[in-house]
PDB file of C-alpha atoms in Angstrom:
ATOM      1  CA  MET A   1     127.251 185.228 108.813  1.00  0.00           C
ATOM      2  CA  ASP A   2     127.356 181.613 109.967  1.00  0.00           C
ATOM      3  CA  THR A   3     126.547 178.893 107.471  1.00  0.00           C
ATOM      4  CA  ILE A   4     122.883 177.904 107.307  1.00  0.00           C
ATOM      5  CA  TRP A   5     122.676 174.158 106.780  1.00  0.00           C
ATOM      6  CA  LEU A   6     119.384 173.080 105.214  1.00  0.00           C
ATOM      7  CA  MET A   7     119.770 169.649 106.799  1.00  0.00           C
ATOM      8  CA  SER A   8     117.671 168.430 109.711  1.00  0.00           C
ATOM      9  CA  GLU A   9     120.556 166.690 111.473  1.00  0.00           C
ATOM     10  CA  LYS A  10     122.618 169.881 111.770  1.00  0.00           C
ATOM     11  CA  LEU A  11     120.305 171.811 114.103  1.00  0.00           C
ATOM     12  CA  LYS A  12     117.234 170.851 116.070  1.00  0.00           C
ATOM     13  CA  PRO A  13     114.008 172.553 114.927  1.00  0.00           C
ATOM     14  CA  TYR A  14     113.777 175.333 117.519  1.00  0.00           C
ATOM     15  CA  ASN A  15     117.447 176.263 117.184  1.00  0.00           C
ATOM     16  CA  PHE A  16     117.141 176.240 113.397  1.00  0.00           C
ATOM     17  CA  TYR A  17     114.042 178.457 113.517  1.00  0.00           C
ATOM     18  CA  GLN A  18     115.757 180.915 115.860  1.00  0.00           C
ATOM     19  CA  LYS A  19     118.886 181.048 113.719  1.00  0.00           C
ATOM     20  CA  ILE A  20     116.852 182.121 110.689  1.00  0.00           C
ATOM     21  CA  LEU A  21     114.634 184.472 112.688  1.00  0.00           C
ATOM     22  CA  ASN A  22     117.721 186.294 113.966  1.00  0.00           C
ATOM     23  CA  LEU A  23     119.412 186.836 110.617  1.00  0.00           C
ATOM     24  CA  PRO A  24     120.785 190.401 110.508  1.00  0.00           C
ATOM     25  CA  ASP A  25     118.914 192.982 108.471  1.00  0.00           C
ATOM     26  CA  SER A  26     122.131 193.708 106.597  1.00  0.00           C
ATOM     27  CA  ILE A  27     121.839 190.502 104.565  1.00  0.00           C
ATOM     28  CA  ILE A  28     118.099 190.685 103.852  1.00  0.00           C
ATOM     29  CA  SER A  29     117.557 191.206 100.131  1.00  0.00           C
ATOM     30  CA  ASP A  30     115.360 190.280  97.204  1.00  0.00           C
ATOM     31  CA  LYS A  31     118.051 187.866  96.037  1.00  0.00           C
ATOM     32  CA  LEU A  32     118.259 186.061  99.387  1.00  0.00           C
ATOM     33  CA  VAL A  33     114.502 185.544  99.591  1.00  0.00           C
ATOM     34  CA  ARG A  34     114.368 184.299  95.990  1.00  0.00           C
ATOM     35  CA  GLN A  35     117.208 181.857  96.651  1.00  0.00           C
ATOM     36  CA  LEU A  36     115.699 180.386  99.804  1.00  0.00           C
ATOM     37  CA  THR A  37     111.955 180.294  99.076  1.00  0.00           C
ATOM     38  CA  PHE A  38     109.400 179.600  96.377  1.00  0.00           C
ATOM     39  CA  PHE A  39     107.729 182.985  96.873  1.00  0.00           C
ATOM     40  CA  GLY A  40     106.601 184.827  93.760  1.00  0.00           C
ATOM     41  CA  PRO A  41     107.968 188.275  92.778  1.00  0.00           C
ATOM     42  CA  GLU A  42     104.920 190.171  94.058  1.00  0.00           C
ATOM     43  CA  GLU A  43     104.987 188.385  97.410  1.00  0.00           C
ATOM     44  CA  ILE A  44     108.700 189.099  97.806  1.00  0.00           C
ATOM     45  CA  ASP A  45     108.199 192.778  96.970  1.00  0.00           C
ATOM     46  CA  GLN A  46     105.409 193.020  99.546  1.00  0.00           C
ATOM     47  CA  LEU A  47     107.515 191.303 102.211  1.00  0.00           C
ATOM     48  CA  LEU A  48     110.444 193.647 101.636  1.00  0.00           C
ATOM     49  CA  THR A  49     108.187 196.709 101.635  1.00  0.00           C
ATOM     50  CA  ASN A  50     106.562 195.696 104.918  1.00  0.00           C
ATOM     51  CA  HIS A  51     109.970 194.849 106.363  1.00  0.00           C
ATOM     52  CA  LYS A  52     111.230 198.375 105.672  1.00  0.00           C
ATOM     53  CA  LYS A  53     108.112 199.887 107.241  1.00  0.00           C
ATOM     54  CA  HIS A  54     108.299 197.725 110.379  1.00  0.00           C
ATOM     55  CA  PRO A  55     111.942 196.673 110.904  1.00  0.00           C
ATOM     56  CA  ASN A  56     111.399 195.658 114.539  1.00  0.00           C
ATOM     57  CA  ARG A  57     108.919 192.974 113.528  1.00  0.00           C
ATOM     58  CA  ARG A  58     111.510 191.086 111.419  1.00  0.00           C
ATOM     59  CA  ILE A  59     108.883 190.324 108.796  1.00  0.00           C
ATOM     60  CA  VAL A  60     111.238 188.844 106.200  1.00  0.00           C
ATOM     61  CA  GLN A  61     113.181 186.814 108.762  1.00  0.00           C
ATOM     62  CA  LYS A  62     109.934 185.430 110.162  1.00  0.00           C
ATOM     63  CA  ALA A  63     108.728 184.429 106.702  1.00  0.00           C
ATOM     64  CA  LEU A  64     112.070 182.770 105.967  1.00  0.00           C
ATOM     65  CA  ALA A  65     112.062 180.988 109.326  1.00  0.00           C
ATOM     66  CA  ARG A  66     108.597 179.603 108.633  1.00  0.00           C
ATOM     67  CA  GLU A  67     109.368 178.444 105.110  1.00  0.00           C
ATOM     68  CA  LEU A  68     112.759 176.929 105.838  1.00  0.00           C
ATOM     69  CA  THR A  69     111.762 175.222 109.087  1.00  0.00           C
ATOM     70  CA  LEU A  70     108.778 173.727 107.281  1.00  0.00           C
ATOM     71  CA  LEU A  71     111.045 172.551 104.463  1.00  0.00           C
ATOM     72  CA  VAL A  72     113.817 171.134 106.649  1.00  0.00           C
ATOM     73  CA  HIS A  73     111.960 169.867 109.725  1.00  0.00           C
ATOM     74  CA  GLY A  74     108.274 169.619 108.797  1.00  0.00           C
ATOM     75  CA  VAL A  75     105.016 171.186 109.902  1.00  0.00           C
ATOM     76  CA  TYR A  76     104.923 169.808 113.469  1.00  0.00           C
ATOM     77  CA  ALA A  77     108.419 171.074 114.215  1.00  0.00           C
ATOM     78  CA  LEU A  78     107.478 174.475 112.798  1.00  0.00           C
ATOM     79  CA  GLN A  79     104.379 174.691 114.991  1.00  0.00           C
ATOM     80  CA  ALA A  80     106.417 173.722 118.053  1.00  0.00           C
ATOM     81  CA  SER A  81     109.127 176.286 117.262  1.00  0.00           C
ATOM     82  CA  GLU A  82     106.624 179.100 116.769  1.00  0.00           C
ATOM     83  CA  LEU A  83     104.830 178.225 119.991  1.00  0.00           C
ATOM     84  CA  ALA A  84     108.081 178.100 121.970  1.00  0.00           C
ATOM     85  CA  THR A  85     109.193 181.443 120.502  1.00  0.00           C
ATOM     86  CA  ARG A  86     105.914 183.000 121.572  1.00  0.00           C
ATOM     87  CA  ILE A  87     106.420 181.663 125.108  1.00  0.00           C
ATOM     88  CA  PHE A  88     110.138 182.367 125.494  1.00  0.00           C
ATOM     89  CA  PHE A  89     109.961 185.927 124.124  1.00  0.00           C
ATOM     90  CA  PRO A  90     106.647 187.340 125.390  1.00  0.00           C
ATOM     91  CA  MET A  91     107.779 190.961 125.038  1.00  0.00           C
ATOM     92  CA  SER A  92     109.222 190.670 121.540  1.00  0.00           C
ATOM     93  CA  SER A  93     107.729 192.858 118.816  1.00  0.00           C
ATOM     94  CA  VAL A  94     108.141 189.858 116.499  1.00  0.00           C
ATOM     95  CA  ASN A  95     105.223 188.214 118.294  1.00  0.00           C
ATOM     96  CA  CYS A  96     102.941 191.263 118.187  1.00  0.00           C
ATOM     97  CA  PRO A  97     100.186 191.397 115.565  1.00  0.00           C
ATOM     98  CA  ASN A  98     100.167 194.375 113.232  1.00  0.00           C
ATOM     99  CA  ASP A  99     101.440 197.523 114.966  1.00  0.00           C
ATOM    100  CA  SER A 100     100.364 196.679 118.507  1.00  0.00           C
ATOM    101  CA  LEU A 101     102.838 197.255 121.310  1.00  0.00           C
ATOM    102  CA  PRO A 102     104.146 194.361 123.416  1.00  0.00           C
ATOM    103  CA  VAL A 103     102.122 193.741 126.568  1.00  0.00           C
ATOM    104  CA  ASP A 104     104.021 193.344 129.823  1.00  0.00           C
ATOM    105  CA  LYS A 105     103.773 189.622 130.579  1.00  0.00           C
ATOM    106  CA  THR A 106     105.984 186.670 131.409  1.00  0.00           C
ATOM    107  CA  SER A 107     106.556 183.317 129.765  1.00  0.00           C
ATOM    108  CA  LEU A 108     104.713 181.508 132.539  1.00  0.00           C
ATOM    109  CA  GLU A 109     101.750 183.870 132.215  1.00  0.00           C
ATOM    110  CA  ILE A 110     101.441 182.857 128.578  1.00  0.00           C
ATOM    111  CA  ILE A 111     101.488 179.169 129.531  1.00  0.00           C
ATOM    112  CA  GLN A 112      98.983 179.708 132.319  1.00  0.00           C
ATOM    113  CA  ASN A 113      96.592 182.210 130.738  1.00  0.00           C
ATOM    114  CA  GLU A 114      96.963 182.522 126.978  1.00  0.00           C
ATOM    115  CA  LEU A 115      97.314 179.046 125.520  1.00  0.00           C
ATOM    116  CA  SER A 116      94.236 177.327 124.189  1.00  0.00           C
ATOM    117  CA  SER A 117      93.646 173.769 125.358  1.00  0.00           C
ATOM    118  CA  SER A 118      94.888 172.446 122.012  1.00  0.00           C
ATOM    119  CA  GLU A 119      98.030 174.608 122.199  1.00  0.00           C
ATOM    120  CA  ARG A 120      98.707 173.456 125.753  1.00  0.00           C
ATOM    121  CA  ASN A 121      98.266 169.803 124.822  1.00  0.00           C
ATOM    122  CA  TYR A 122     100.483 170.220 121.788  1.00  0.00           C
ATOM    123  CA  LEU A 123     103.179 171.912 123.857  1.00  0.00           C
ATOM    124  CA  LEU A 124     103.149 169.067 126.368  1.00  0.00           C
ATOM    125  CA  SER A 125     103.420 166.488 123.596  1.00  0.00           C
ATOM    126  CA  CYS A 126     106.372 168.383 122.105  1.00  0.00           C
ATOM    127  CA  LEU A 127     108.193 168.321 125.433  1.00  0.00           C
ATOM    128  CA  LYS A 128     108.350 164.548 125.630  1.00  0.00           C
ATOM    129  CA  PRO A 129     111.872 163.220 124.955  1.00  0.00           C
ATOM    130  CA  SER A 130     110.708 161.351 121.862  1.00  0.00           C
ATOM    131  CA  ALA A 131     109.701 164.608 120.127  1.00  0.00           C
ATOM    132  CA  GLN A 132     113.087 166.380 120.286  1.00  0.00           C
ATOM    133  CA  PHE A 133     111.606 169.578 118.881  1.00  0.00           C
ATOM    134  CA  LEU A 134     112.289 171.996 121.738  1.00  0.00           C
ATOM    135  CA  PRO A 135     114.991 172.765 124.318  1.00  0.00           C
ATOM    136  CA  VAL A 136     113.838 171.017 127.482  1.00  0.00           C
ATOM    137  CA  ILE A 137     115.449 169.552 130.575  1.00  0.00           C
ATOM    138  CA  TYR A 138     114.048 166.891 132.899  1.00  0.00           C
ATOM    139  CA  PRO A 139     115.245 167.210 136.509  1.00  0.00           C
ATOM    140  CA  LYS A 140     114.844 163.929 138.378  1.00  0.00           C
ATOM    141  CA  ASP A 141     113.318 163.849 141.866  1.00  0.00           C
ATOM    142  CA  PHE A 142     112.980 167.618 141.624  1.00  0.00           C
ATOM    143  CA  THR A 143     110.392 168.154 144.367  1.00  0.00           C
ATOM    144  CA  ASP A 144     112.173 165.883 146.829  1.00  0.00           C
ATOM    145  CA  SER A 145     115.458 167.656 146.148  1.00  0.00           C
ATOM    146  CA  LEU A 146     113.931 171.039 146.948  1.00  0.00           C
ATOM    147  CA  LYS A 147     112.390 169.768 150.160  1.00  0.00           C
ATOM    148  CA  ARG A 148     115.763 168.465 151.284  1.00  0.00           C
ATOM    149  CA  SER A 149     117.390 171.818 150.479  1.00  0.00           C
ATOM    150  CA  GLY A 150     115.114 173.823 152.761  1.00  0.00           C
ATOM    151  CA  ASN A 151     116.749 177.197 153.480  1.00  0.00           C
ATOM    152  CA  ASP A 152     120.282 175.881 153.096  1.00  0.00           C
ATOM    153  CA  TYR A 153     122.002 178.218 150.633  1.00  0.00           C
ATOM    154  CA  SER A 154     124.638 175.739 149.492  1.00  0.00           C
ATOM    155  CA  GLN A 155     122.032 173.048 148.839  1.00  0.00           C
ATOM    156  CA  LEU A 156     119.798 175.476 146.952  1.00  0.00           C
ATOM    157  CA  LEU A 157     122.765 176.572 144.862  1.00  0.00           C
ATOM    158  CA  GLU A 158     123.484 172.934 144.076  1.00  0.00           C
ATOM    159  CA  SER A 159     119.867 172.513 142.949  1.00  0.00           C
ATOM    160  CA  VAL A 160     120.274 175.446 140.556  1.00  0.00           C
ATOM    161  CA  LEU A 161     123.518 174.016 139.202  1.00  0.00           C
ATOM    162  CA  ASP A 162     121.800 170.659 138.767  1.00  0.00           C
ATOM    163  CA  LEU A 163     119.361 172.374 136.401  1.00  0.00           C
ATOM    164  CA  ILE A 164     122.118 174.203 134.543  1.00  0.00           C
ATOM    165  CA  MET A 165     124.124 171.012 134.069  1.00  0.00           C
ATOM    166  CA  LEU A 166     121.107 169.303 132.496  1.00  0.00           C
ATOM    167  CA  THR A 167     121.353 171.719 129.565  1.00  0.00           C
ATOM    168  CA  SER A 168     124.466 169.751 128.491  1.00  0.00           C
ATOM    169  CA  ASN A 169     126.279 172.971 127.615  1.00  0.00           C
ATOM    170  CA  PHE A 170     129.090 172.512 130.132  1.00  0.00           C
ATOM    171  CA  LYS A 171     131.807 169.973 130.826  1.00  0.00           C
ATOM    172  CA  ASP A 172     131.685 170.427 134.615  1.00  0.00           C
ATOM    173  CA  ARG A 173     129.972 172.380 137.386  1.00  0.00           C
ATOM    174  CA  SER A 174     132.829 174.856 137.701  1.00  0.00           C
ATOM    175  CA  GLU A 175     132.444 175.898 134.071  1.00  0.00           C
ATOM    176  CA  ALA A 176     128.669 176.092 134.487  1.00  0.00           C
ATOM    177  CA  LEU A 177     128.932 178.346 137.539  1.00  0.00           C
ATOM    178  CA  GLN A 178     131.470 180.620 135.857  1.00  0.00           C
ATOM    179  CA  THR A 179     129.237 180.983 132.801  1.00  0.00           C
ATOM    180  CA  CYS A 180     126.247 181.737 135.012  1.00  0.00           C
ATOM    181  CA  PHE A 181     128.154 184.566 136.673  1.00  0.00           C
ATOM    182  CA  MET A 182     129.198 185.924 133.271  1.00  0.00           C
ATOM    183  CA  ARG A 183     125.800 185.758 131.577  1.00  0.00           C
ATOM    184  CA  GLY A 184     123.187 185.720 134.315  1.00  0.00           C
ATOM    185  CA  VAL A 185     120.484 183.175 135.152  1.00  0.00           C
ATOM    186  CA  VAL A 186     116.713 183.674 135.302  1.00  0.00           C
ATOM    187  CA  LEU A 187     114.355 180.935 136.476  1.00  0.00           C
ATOM    188  CA  ASN A 188     110.613 181.505 136.207  1.00  0.00           C
ATOM    189  CA  ASN A 189     111.149 185.252 135.799  1.00  0.00           C
ATOM    190  CA  VAL A 190     113.246 185.507 138.969  1.00  0.00           C
ATOM    191  CA  ASN A 191     116.820 186.751 138.623  1.00  0.00           C
ATOM    192  CA  LEU A 192     119.010 184.195 140.341  1.00  0.00           C
ATOM    193  CA  LEU A 193     122.203 185.705 139.005  1.00  0.00           C
ATOM    194  CA  LYS A 194     122.496 189.050 137.316  1.00  0.00           C
ATOM    195  CA  LYS A 195     125.338 189.321 134.866  1.00  0.00           C
ATOM    196  CA  GLY A 196     128.550 189.712 136.851  1.00  0.00           C
ATOM    197  CA  ASN A 197     126.743 189.778 140.206  1.00  0.00           C
ATOM    198  CA  LYS A 198     126.621 186.600 142.272  1.00  0.00           C
ATOM    199  CA  PHE A 199     124.795 188.233 145.165  1.00  0.00           C
ATOM    200  CA  GLU A 200     121.376 187.874 143.554  1.00  0.00           C
ATOM    201  CA  MET A 201     121.346 184.158 144.346  1.00  0.00           C
ATOM    202  CA  SER A 202     119.867 184.338 147.821  1.00  0.00           C
ATOM    203  CA  PRO A 203     117.830 181.523 149.391  1.00  0.00           C
ATOM    204  CA  GLU A 204     114.752 183.747 149.120  1.00  0.00           C
ATOM    205  CA  ASN A 205     115.240 184.307 145.386  1.00  0.00           C
ATOM    206  CA  ILE A 206     115.889 180.648 144.689  1.00  0.00           C
ATOM    207  CA  GLN A 207     112.839 179.547 146.648  1.00  0.00           C
ATOM    208  CA  ALA A 208     110.708 182.191 144.916  1.00  0.00           C
ATOM    209  CA  ALA A 209     111.808 180.879 141.533  1.00  0.00           C
ATOM    210  CA  PHE A 210     111.135 177.275 142.505  1.00  0.00           C
ATOM    211  CA  SER A 211     107.676 178.168 143.823  1.00  0.00           C
ATOM    212  CA  ARG A 212     106.601 179.620 140.465  1.00  0.00           C
ATOM    213  CA  PHE A 213     106.493 176.424 138.442  1.00  0.00           C
ATOM    214  CA  ASP A 214     103.136 176.095 136.705  1.00  0.00           C
ATOM    215  CA  GLN A 215     101.011 173.907 138.953  1.00  0.00           C
ATOM    216  CA  SER A 216      98.935 172.215 136.266  1.00  0.00           C
ATOM    217  CA  THR A 217     101.750 171.298 133.872  1.00  0.00           C
ATOM    218  CA  GLY A 218     104.798 171.296 136.154  1.00  0.00           C
ATOM    219  CA  LEU A 219     106.593 173.542 133.669  1.00  0.00           C
ATOM    220  CA  GLY A 220     109.140 176.233 134.372  1.00  0.00           C
ATOM    221  CA  ILE A 221     111.363 178.395 132.178  1.00  0.00           C
ATOM    222  CA  LEU A 222     115.138 178.601 132.577  1.00  0.00           C
ATOM    223  CA  ARG A 223     117.031 181.389 130.808  1.00  0.00           C
ATOM    224  CA  LEU A 224     120.787 181.747 130.531  1.00  0.00           C
ATOM    225  CA  GLY A 225     121.905 185.147 129.314  1.00  0.00           C
ATOM    226  CA  LYS A 226     119.448 187.064 127.127  1.00  0.00           C
ATOM    227  CA  ASN A 227     118.336 184.537 124.566  1.00  0.00           C
ATOM    228  CA  GLU A 228     119.059 180.952 125.585  1.00  0.00           C
ATOM    229  CA  HIS A 229     115.988 179.214 127.010  1.00  0.00           C
ATOM    230  CA  TRP A 230     114.868 175.809 128.200  1.00  0.00           C
ATOM    231  CA  PHE A 231     111.575 174.428 129.376  1.00  0.00           C
ATOM    232  CA  VAL A 232     112.017 172.728 132.744  1.00  0.00           C
ATOM    233  CA  ALA A 233     109.671 169.739 132.873  1.00  0.00           C
ATOM    234  CA  THR A 234     109.287 168.532 136.456  1.00  0.00           C
ATOM    235  CA  LYS A 235     106.393 166.083 136.210  1.00  0.00           C
ATOM    236  CA  SER A 236     107.073 162.406 135.620  1.00  0.00           C
ATOM    237  CA  ASN A 237     104.609 162.178 132.709  1.00  0.00           C
ATOM    238  CA  PHE A 238     107.079 164.035 130.481  1.00  0.00           C
ATOM    239  CA  THR A 239     109.523 161.158 130.578  1.00  0.00           C
ATOM    240  CA  GLN A 240     107.058 158.331 130.158  1.00  0.00           C
TER     241      GLN A 240
END
């Protein structure tokens, strides 16, 4: 298992929360929970019992993620991380109450239909650069760039790579493109590249993905591989 640094400068809040939430079941124990939390013996016993009954819900990991994120990053960062997890993983059993089954829905559908006004406002405040709670990228002149691309495949591909490069995960565009082919890219629930298959990135698919940005907030969701997500904030108010 990788080292878990209980220091705010080591990992940003969302990444820290996800790291704890995805701890393997093999290391979950009474001793670990006692070492990392202030939970009492009865509460720990109940957590472990429920965890064994419902392993897919990651009950202990979720409790640890809440407690440790609160301790290391504070309550606002915890709220932002939980909200982003709910949006990024809409089909995860971790986000389902009790024993209910996941409902077939997308990240954008949660933003558009399931957030309360206070949750929506809080999300938007967390996506401003000054917050630095959540993974978010800010494409400049995004709408104008798309208009210039039209149906030109090469220009549309460049627009996709522009987004990928904003994640700051790659040293150059060649590395970004290679990684996209290896892991796959999904934008706004549209497969632009399936893992190992470059032929998904057609002009029609790219335009479909670009057309699905939430109209009221200007938000989109970029996913690289299975688990790496970013909010794509296209409106100028995010950077003000």
